[in-house]
PDB file of C-alpha atoms in Angstrom:
ATOM      1  CA  UNK A  55       0.000   0.000   0.000  1.00 54.00           C
ATOM      2  CA  UNK A  56       1.470   3.354  -1.029  1.00 80.00           C
ATOM      3  CA  UNK A  57      -0.314   5.000   1.889  1.00 95.00           C
ATOM      4  CA  UNK A  58       1.311   2.664   4.411  1.00 97.00           C
ATOM      5  CA  UNK A  59       4.671   3.056   6.137  1.00 98.00           C
ATOM      6  CA  UNK A  60       6.372  -0.217   7.085  1.00 97.00           C
ATOM      7  CA  UNK A  61       7.452   1.051  10.495  1.00 98.00           C
ATOM      8  CA  UNK A  62       6.288  -0.066  13.941  1.00 98.00           C
ATOM      9  CA  UNK A  63       4.783   2.202  16.573  1.00 98.00           C
ATOM     10  CA  UNK A  64       7.060   2.418  19.663  1.00 96.00           C
ATOM     11  CA  UNK A  65       6.631  -0.928  21.407  1.00 95.00           C
ATOM     12  CA  UNK A  66       7.250   0.444  24.898  1.00 93.00           C
ATOM     13  CA  UNK A  67       4.233   2.740  24.478  1.00 94.00           C
ATOM     14  CA  UNK A  68       2.044   0.127  22.760  1.00 95.00           C
ATOM     15  CA  UNK A  69       2.708  -2.240  25.674  1.00 93.00           C
ATOM     16  CA  UNK A  70       0.688   0.007  27.981  1.00 93.00           C
ATOM     17  CA  UNK A  71      -2.139   0.742  25.554  1.00 94.00           C
ATOM     18  CA  UNK A  72      -5.723  -0.381  25.981  1.00 94.00           C
ATOM     19  CA  UNK A  73      -7.922  -1.891  23.281  1.00 96.00           C
ATOM     20  CA  UNK A  74      -8.872  -4.979  21.329  1.00 96.00           C
ATOM     21  CA  UNK A  75     -11.227  -6.361  18.676  1.00 97.00           C
ATOM     22  CA  UNK A  76     -14.532  -4.705  17.913  1.00 96.00           C
ATOM     23  CA  UNK A  77     -17.516  -6.052  15.982  1.00 96.00           C
ATOM     24  CA  UNK A  78     -20.759  -4.502  14.827  1.00 95.00           C
ATOM     25  CA  UNK A  79     -23.924  -6.511  15.366  1.00 95.00           C
ATOM     26  CA  UNK A  80     -27.372  -5.313  14.317  1.00 95.00           C
ATOM     27  CA  UNK A  81     -30.127  -6.473  16.666  1.00 96.00           C
ATOM     28  CA  UNK A  82     -33.832  -6.173  15.793  1.00 96.00           C
ATOM     29  CA  UNK A  83     -36.407  -6.999  18.460  1.00 95.00           C
ATOM     30  CA  UNK A  84     -39.586  -8.462  16.949  1.00 95.00           C
ATOM     31  CA  UNK A  85     -43.115  -7.892  18.243  1.00 94.00           C
ATOM     32  CA  UNK A  86     -42.979 -11.307  19.883  1.00 94.00           C
ATOM     33  CA  UNK A  87     -39.943 -10.259  21.892  1.00 93.00           C
ATOM     34  CA  UNK A  88     -37.575 -12.495  19.954  1.00 95.00           C
ATOM     35  CA  UNK A  89     -34.382 -11.061  18.554  1.00 96.00           C
ATOM     36  CA  UNK A  90     -32.936 -11.215  15.063  1.00 95.00           C
ATOM     37  CA  UNK A  91     -29.196 -10.653  15.087  1.00 95.00           C
ATOM     38  CA  UNK A  92     -27.017  -9.915  12.072  1.00 94.00           C
ATOM     39  CA  UNK A  93     -23.305  -9.225  11.863  1.00 93.00           C
ATOM     40  CA  UNK A  94     -22.711  -6.127   9.738  1.00 93.00           C
ATOM     41  CA  UNK A  95     -18.955  -6.710   9.522  1.00 92.00           C
ATOM     42  CA  UNK A  96     -17.378  -9.851   8.116  1.00 92.00           C
ATOM     43  CA  UNK A  97     -14.208  -9.151  10.097  1.00 94.00           C
ATOM     44  CA  UNK A  98     -13.512  -7.709  13.513  1.00 96.00           C
ATOM     45  CA  UNK A  99     -11.657  -4.411  13.708  1.00 97.00           C
ATOM     46  CA  UNK A 100      -9.199  -3.596  16.454  1.00 97.00           C
ATOM     47  CA  UNK A 101      -9.071  -0.258  18.223  1.00 97.00           C
ATOM     48  CA  UNK A 102      -6.507   0.955  20.734  1.00 97.00           C
ATOM     49  CA  UNK A 103      -5.783   4.001  22.852  1.00 95.00           C
ATOM     50  CA  UNK A 104      -2.041   4.568  22.759  1.00 94.00           C
ATOM     51  CA  UNK A 105      -2.224   7.402  25.280  1.00 91.00           C
ATOM     52  CA  UNK A 106      -2.407   4.982  28.199  1.00 88.00           C
ATOM     53  CA  UNK A 107       1.085   3.762  27.363  1.00 89.00           C
ATOM     54  CA  UNK A 108       2.709   7.184  27.535  1.00 89.00           C
ATOM     55  CA  UNK A 109       4.591   7.364  30.864  1.00 84.00           C
ATOM     56  CA  UNK A 110       7.148  10.126  30.350  1.00 88.00           C
ATOM     57  CA  UNK A 111       7.797  13.329  28.430  1.00 87.00           C
ATOM     58  CA  UNK A 112      10.323  11.482  26.279  1.00 90.00           C
ATOM     59  CA  UNK A 113       7.705   8.874  25.331  1.00 89.00           C
ATOM     60  CA  UNK A 114       5.182  11.628  24.634  1.00 89.00           C
ATOM     61  CA  UNK A 115       7.656  13.460  22.403  1.00 91.00           C
ATOM     62  CA  UNK A 116       8.391  10.201  20.524  1.00 94.00           C
ATOM     63  CA  UNK A 117       4.680   9.611  19.909  1.00 94.00           C
ATOM     64  CA  UNK A 118       4.172  13.176  18.678  1.00 93.00           C
ATOM     65  CA  UNK A 119       7.127  12.786  16.305  1.00 96.00           C
ATOM     66  CA  UNK A 120       5.698   9.474  15.063  1.00 97.00           C
ATOM     67  CA  UNK A 121       2.280  11.123  14.591  1.00 97.00           C
ATOM     68  CA  UNK A 122       3.788  13.995  12.617  1.00 97.00           C
ATOM     69  CA  UNK A 123       5.795  11.643  10.413  1.00 97.00           C
ATOM     70  CA  UNK A 124       2.600   9.720   9.592  1.00 98.00           C
ATOM     71  CA  UNK A 125       0.823  13.033   8.850  1.00 97.00           C
ATOM     72  CA  UNK A 126      -1.957  12.174  11.296  1.00 97.00           C
ATOM     73  CA  UNK A 127      -4.461   9.781   9.707  1.00 97.00           C
ATOM     74  CA  UNK A 128      -2.803   9.890   6.270  1.00 98.00           C
ATOM     75  CA  UNK A 129      -0.343   6.980   6.516  1.00 98.00           C
ATOM     76  CA  UNK A 130      -0.805   3.617   8.142  1.00 98.00           C
ATOM     77  CA  UNK A 131       1.825   1.838  10.232  1.00 98.00           C
ATOM     78  CA  UNK A 132       2.526  -1.366  12.160  1.00 98.00           C
ATOM     79  CA  UNK A 133       1.279  -1.948  15.686  1.00 98.00           C
ATOM     80  CA  UNK A 134       2.353  -4.665  18.141  1.00 97.00           C
ATOM     81  CA  UNK A 135      -0.702  -6.035  19.965  1.00 97.00           C
ATOM     82  CA  UNK A 136       0.894  -7.374  23.132  1.00 93.00           C
ATOM     83  CA  UNK A 137      -1.843  -9.983  23.610  1.00 94.00           C
ATOM     84  CA  UNK A 138      -2.102 -11.216  20.031  1.00 97.00           C
ATOM     85  CA  UNK A 139       1.070 -11.078  17.947  1.00 98.00           C
ATOM     86  CA  UNK A 140       1.955 -14.748  17.450  1.00 98.00           C
ATOM     87  CA  UNK A 141       0.449 -17.620  15.471  1.00 98.00           C
ATOM     88  CA  UNK A 142       0.168 -19.635  18.683  1.00 97.00           C
ATOM     89  CA  UNK A 143      -0.184 -18.862  22.391  1.00 96.00           C
ATOM     90  CA  UNK A 144       1.572 -15.720  23.705  1.00 93.00           C
ATOM     91  CA  UNK A 145       3.647 -17.869  26.094  1.00 95.00           C
ATOM     92  CA  UNK A 146       5.669 -19.715  23.454  1.00 96.00           C
ATOM     93  CA  UNK A 147       7.564 -19.101  20.251  1.00 97.00           C
ATOM     94  CA  UNK A 148       5.798 -19.656  16.922  1.00 98.00           C
ATOM     95  CA  UNK A 149       5.953 -23.209  15.523  1.00 98.00           C
ATOM     96  CA  UNK A 150       5.537 -24.304  11.901  1.00 98.00           C
ATOM     97  CA  UNK A 151       2.501 -26.385  12.889  1.00 98.00           C
ATOM     98  CA  UNK A 152       0.521 -23.516  14.473  1.00 98.00           C
ATOM     99  CA  UNK A 153      -1.909 -22.591  11.684  1.00 98.00           C
ATOM    100  CA  UNK A 154      -3.296 -24.384   8.634  1.00 98.00           C
ATOM    101  CA  UNK A 155      -3.017 -21.932   5.742  1.00 98.00           C
ATOM    102  CA  UNK A 156      -3.985 -24.178   2.842  1.00 98.00           C
ATOM    103  CA  UNK A 157      -4.123 -27.519   1.057  1.00 98.00           C
ATOM    104  CA  UNK A 158      -1.754 -28.267  -1.794  1.00 98.00           C
ATOM    105  CA  UNK A 159      -2.918 -29.177  -5.295  1.00 97.00           C
ATOM    106  CA  UNK A 160       0.460 -29.743  -6.920  1.00 96.00           C
ATOM    107  CA  UNK A 161       0.229 -26.478  -8.859  1.00 97.00           C
ATOM    108  CA  UNK A 162      -0.430 -23.627  -6.448  1.00 97.00           C
ATOM    109  CA  UNK A 163       2.771 -22.173  -5.021  1.00 98.00           C
ATOM    110  CA  UNK A 164       1.264 -19.215  -3.153  1.00 98.00           C
ATOM    111  CA  UNK A 165      -0.577 -19.181   0.176  1.00 98.00           C
ATOM    112  CA  UNK A 166      -1.865 -16.383   2.408  1.00 98.00           C
ATOM    113  CA  UNK A 167      -0.896 -16.331   6.075  1.00 98.00           C
ATOM    114  CA  UNK A 168      -3.890 -16.473   8.385  1.00 98.00           C
ATOM    115  CA  UNK A 169      -4.837 -17.235  11.967  1.00 98.00           C
ATOM    116  CA  UNK A 170      -7.869 -19.171  13.187  1.00 98.00           C
ATOM    117  CA  UNK A 171      -9.697 -18.296  16.397  1.00 97.00           C
ATOM    118  CA  UNK A 172     -11.698 -21.203  17.797  1.00 96.00           C
ATOM    119  CA  UNK A 173     -12.291 -24.576  16.184  1.00 93.00           C
ATOM    120  CA  UNK A 174     -14.705 -26.239  13.793  1.00 91.00           C
ATOM    121  CA  UNK A 175     -17.392 -24.558  11.717  1.00 91.00           C
ATOM    122  CA  UNK A 176     -17.685 -21.550  14.052  1.00 94.00           C
ATOM    123  CA  UNK A 177     -13.977 -20.678  13.955  1.00 96.00           C
ATOM    124  CA  UNK A 178     -13.078 -17.196  12.758  1.00 97.00           C
ATOM    125  CA  UNK A 179     -10.258 -16.895  10.211  1.00 97.00           C
ATOM    126  CA  UNK A 180      -8.226 -13.704  10.273  1.00 97.00           C
ATOM    127  CA  UNK A 181      -5.948 -12.776   7.377  1.00 97.00           C
ATOM    128  CA  UNK A 182      -2.432 -11.806   8.457  1.00 98.00           C
ATOM    129  CA  UNK A 183      -1.001  -9.141   6.168  1.00 97.00           C
ATOM    130  CA  UNK A 184       1.942  -7.860   8.222  1.00 98.00           C
ATOM    131  CA  UNK A 185       4.161 -10.759   9.382  1.00 98.00           C
ATOM    132  CA  UNK A 186       7.416  -9.862  11.042  1.00 97.00           C
ATOM    133  CA  UNK A 187      10.324 -10.292   8.667  1.00 91.00           C
ATOM    134  CA  UNK A 188      12.264 -13.491   9.313  1.00 95.00           C
ATOM    135  CA  UNK A 189       9.689 -14.971  11.692  1.00 98.00           C
ATOM    136  CA  UNK A 190       7.736 -17.144   9.218  1.00 98.00           C
ATOM    137  CA  UNK A 191       8.074 -20.944   9.483  1.00 98.00           C
ATOM    138  CA  UNK A 192       6.354 -23.375   7.102  1.00 98.00           C
ATOM    139  CA  UNK A 193       5.643 -27.106   7.121  1.00 98.00           C
ATOM    140  CA  UNK A 194       4.065 -29.423   4.553  1.00 98.00           C
ATOM    141  CA  UNK A 195       2.313 -32.466   6.012  1.00 98.00           C
ATOM    142  CA  UNK A 196       4.235 -31.852   9.225  1.00 97.00           C
ATOM    143  CA  UNK A 197       7.663 -31.649   7.558  1.00 98.00           C
ATOM    144  CA  UNK A 198       9.402 -28.351   8.281  1.00 98.00           C
ATOM    145  CA  UNK A 199      10.517 -26.474   5.177  1.00 98.00           C
ATOM    146  CA  UNK A 200      14.000 -25.016   4.839  1.00 98.00           C
ATOM    147  CA  UNK A 201      14.225 -21.203   4.509  1.00 96.00           C
ATOM    148  CA  UNK A 202      15.301 -21.545   0.869  1.00 97.00           C
ATOM    149  CA  UNK A 203      12.150 -23.550   0.058  1.00 98.00           C
ATOM    150  CA  UNK A 204       9.908 -20.479   0.203  1.00 98.00           C
ATOM    151  CA  UNK A 205       9.779 -16.711   0.368  1.00 98.00           C
ATOM    152  CA  UNK A 206       7.453 -14.402   2.250  1.00 98.00           C
ATOM    153  CA  UNK A 207       6.290 -10.907   1.382  1.00 98.00           C
ATOM    154  CA  UNK A 208       6.348  -9.131   4.735  1.00 97.00           C
ATOM    155  CA  UNK A 209       4.132  -6.348   3.354  1.00 97.00           C
ATOM    156  CA  UNK A 210       1.229  -8.632   2.339  1.00 97.00           C
ATOM    157  CA  UNK A 211       1.619 -11.906   4.274  1.00 98.00           C
ATOM    158  CA  UNK A 212       1.804 -13.917   1.056  1.00 98.00           C
ATOM    159  CA  UNK A 213       4.182 -16.898   1.081  1.00 98.00           C
ATOM    160  CA  UNK A 214       5.436 -18.472  -2.135  1.00 98.00           C
ATOM    161  CA  UNK A 215       7.112 -21.860  -2.456  1.00 98.00           C
ATOM    162  CA  UNK A 216      10.081 -22.306  -4.763  1.00 98.00           C
ATOM    163  CA  UNK A 217       9.223 -24.228  -7.984  1.00 97.00           C
ATOM    164  CA  UNK A 218      10.755 -27.490  -6.761  1.00 96.00           C
ATOM    165  CA  UNK A 219       8.994 -27.278  -3.374  1.00 97.00           C
ATOM    166  CA  UNK A 220       5.372 -26.733  -4.436  1.00 98.00           C
ATOM    167  CA  UNK A 221       3.107 -28.719  -2.048  1.00 98.00           C
ATOM    168  CA  UNK A 222       1.731 -31.918  -3.655  1.00 98.00           C
ATOM    169  CA  UNK A 223      -2.019 -32.608  -3.942  1.00 98.00           C
ATOM    170  CA  UNK A 224      -3.855 -32.905  -0.593  1.00 98.00           C
ATOM    171  CA  UNK A 225      -0.772 -31.890   1.395  1.00 98.00           C
ATOM    172  CA  UNK A 226      -1.580 -29.779   4.465  1.00 98.00           C
ATOM    173  CA  UNK A 227       0.386 -26.520   4.552  1.00 98.00           C
ATOM    174  CA  UNK A 228       0.902 -25.029   8.021  1.00 98.00           C
ATOM    175  CA  UNK A 229       2.699 -21.952   9.257  1.00 98.00           C
ATOM    176  CA  UNK A 230       4.046 -20.248  12.346  1.00 98.00           C
ATOM    177  CA  UNK A 231       4.847 -16.553  12.540  1.00 98.00           C
ATOM    178  CA  UNK A 232       4.916 -13.348  14.521  1.00 98.00           C
ATOM    179  CA  UNK A 233       2.931 -10.441  13.143  1.00 98.00           C
ATOM    180  CA  UNK A 234       1.883  -6.825  13.507  1.00 98.00           C
ATOM    181  CA  UNK A 235      -1.516  -5.179  13.067  1.00 98.00           C
ATOM    182  CA  UNK A 236      -1.812  -2.645  10.216  1.00 98.00           C
ATOM    183  CA  UNK A 237      -3.280   0.491  11.788  1.00 98.00           C
ATOM    184  CA  UNK A 238      -3.559   4.257  11.436  1.00 98.00           C
ATOM    185  CA  UNK A 239      -4.191   7.087  13.840  1.00 98.00           C
ATOM    186  CA  UNK A 240      -7.904   7.769  14.220  1.00 97.00           C
ATOM    187  CA  UNK A 241      -7.438  11.485  14.761  1.00 96.00           C
ATOM    188  CA  UNK A 242      -5.736  14.364  12.999  1.00 97.00           C
ATOM    189  CA  UNK A 243      -5.092  16.233  16.229  1.00 94.00           C
ATOM    190  CA  UNK A 244      -3.327  15.338  19.472  1.00 89.00           C
ATOM    191  CA  UNK A 245      -4.309  17.747  22.229  1.00 85.00           C
ATOM    192  CA  UNK A 246      -1.642  18.110  24.894  1.00 80.00           C
ATOM    193  CA  UNK A 247      -1.750  19.858  28.253  1.00 79.00           C
ATOM    194  CA  UNK A 248       1.712  19.426  29.725  1.00 77.00           C
ATOM    195  CA  UNK A 249       0.746  20.679  33.161  1.00 76.00           C
ATOM    196  CA  UNK A 250      -2.114  18.169  33.265  1.00 68.00           C
ATOM    197  CA  UNK A 251       0.228  15.452  32.012  1.00 74.00           C
ATOM    198  CA  UNK A 252       2.590  16.169  34.908  1.00 70.00           C
ATOM    199  CA  UNK A 253      -0.386  15.797  37.234  1.00 61.00           C
ATOM    200  CA  UNK A 254      -1.178  12.375  35.818  1.00 60.00           C
ATOM    201  CA  UNK A 255      -3.735  13.186  33.115  1.00 71.00           C
ATOM    202  CA  UNK A 256      -3.363  10.870  30.116  1.00 75.00           C
ATOM    203  CA  UNK A 257      -3.727  12.194  26.543  1.00 84.00           C
ATOM    204  CA  UNK A 258      -6.089  10.296  24.256  1.00 88.00           C
ATOM    205  CA  UNK A 259      -4.349   8.896  21.160  1.00 94.00           C
ATOM    206  CA  UNK A 260      -6.800   6.642  19.250  1.00 96.00           C
ATOM    207  CA  UNK A 261      -5.502   4.045  16.802  1.00 97.00           C
ATOM    208  CA  UNK A 262      -7.666   1.864  14.535  1.00 98.00           C
ATOM    209  CA  UNK A 263      -6.936  -1.239  12.454  1.00 98.00           C
ATOM    210  CA  UNK A 264      -6.812  -1.011   8.664  1.00 97.00           C
ATOM    211  CA  UNK A 265      -8.697  -4.007   7.288  1.00 92.00           C
ATOM    212  CA  UNK A 266      -7.230  -5.829   4.248  1.00 79.00           C
TER     213      UNK A 266
END
């Protein structure tokens, strides 16, 4: 994306931020009292408040500089969600068996990184467009693939197998990775009161996910 900068928001500030996934559900109550519920969004959208992570004047100055460099809401950037930035549990390193990303057909060499939440028919599949460079691991039918067997576009999350390593028909392709959330600022103005900040007042710095 030409309107996206491949840089990460300061991790020390993001670590103290508050936020998470948001959905939009339309609920209509019928005359009988029963409800009809409909999801208006196919994908959840994450929102954060970076202001809660600002603990010092130096951190505040760094965030303002980052905001100015992004021109407010104009350019997107990478965000580390401290709860959800790995293909597996937060407590362990990514493994090549973490996520099923496709089934081979002997011809297709490209697969999109993704992460499933839950199991079975009700599981939610989230596309991962911003993997961390060098973190992607792949396996085919449980056999780990050497780094030279594939390449990964860290700007799109698309992995491509080398011609002599294309997964055979019915082979299960799995992946492990660390990733960032593509976001942008959700304001064009950061209002600062330094005397209030010294007294413990926290500035509001909203950040919102950019959906693929």
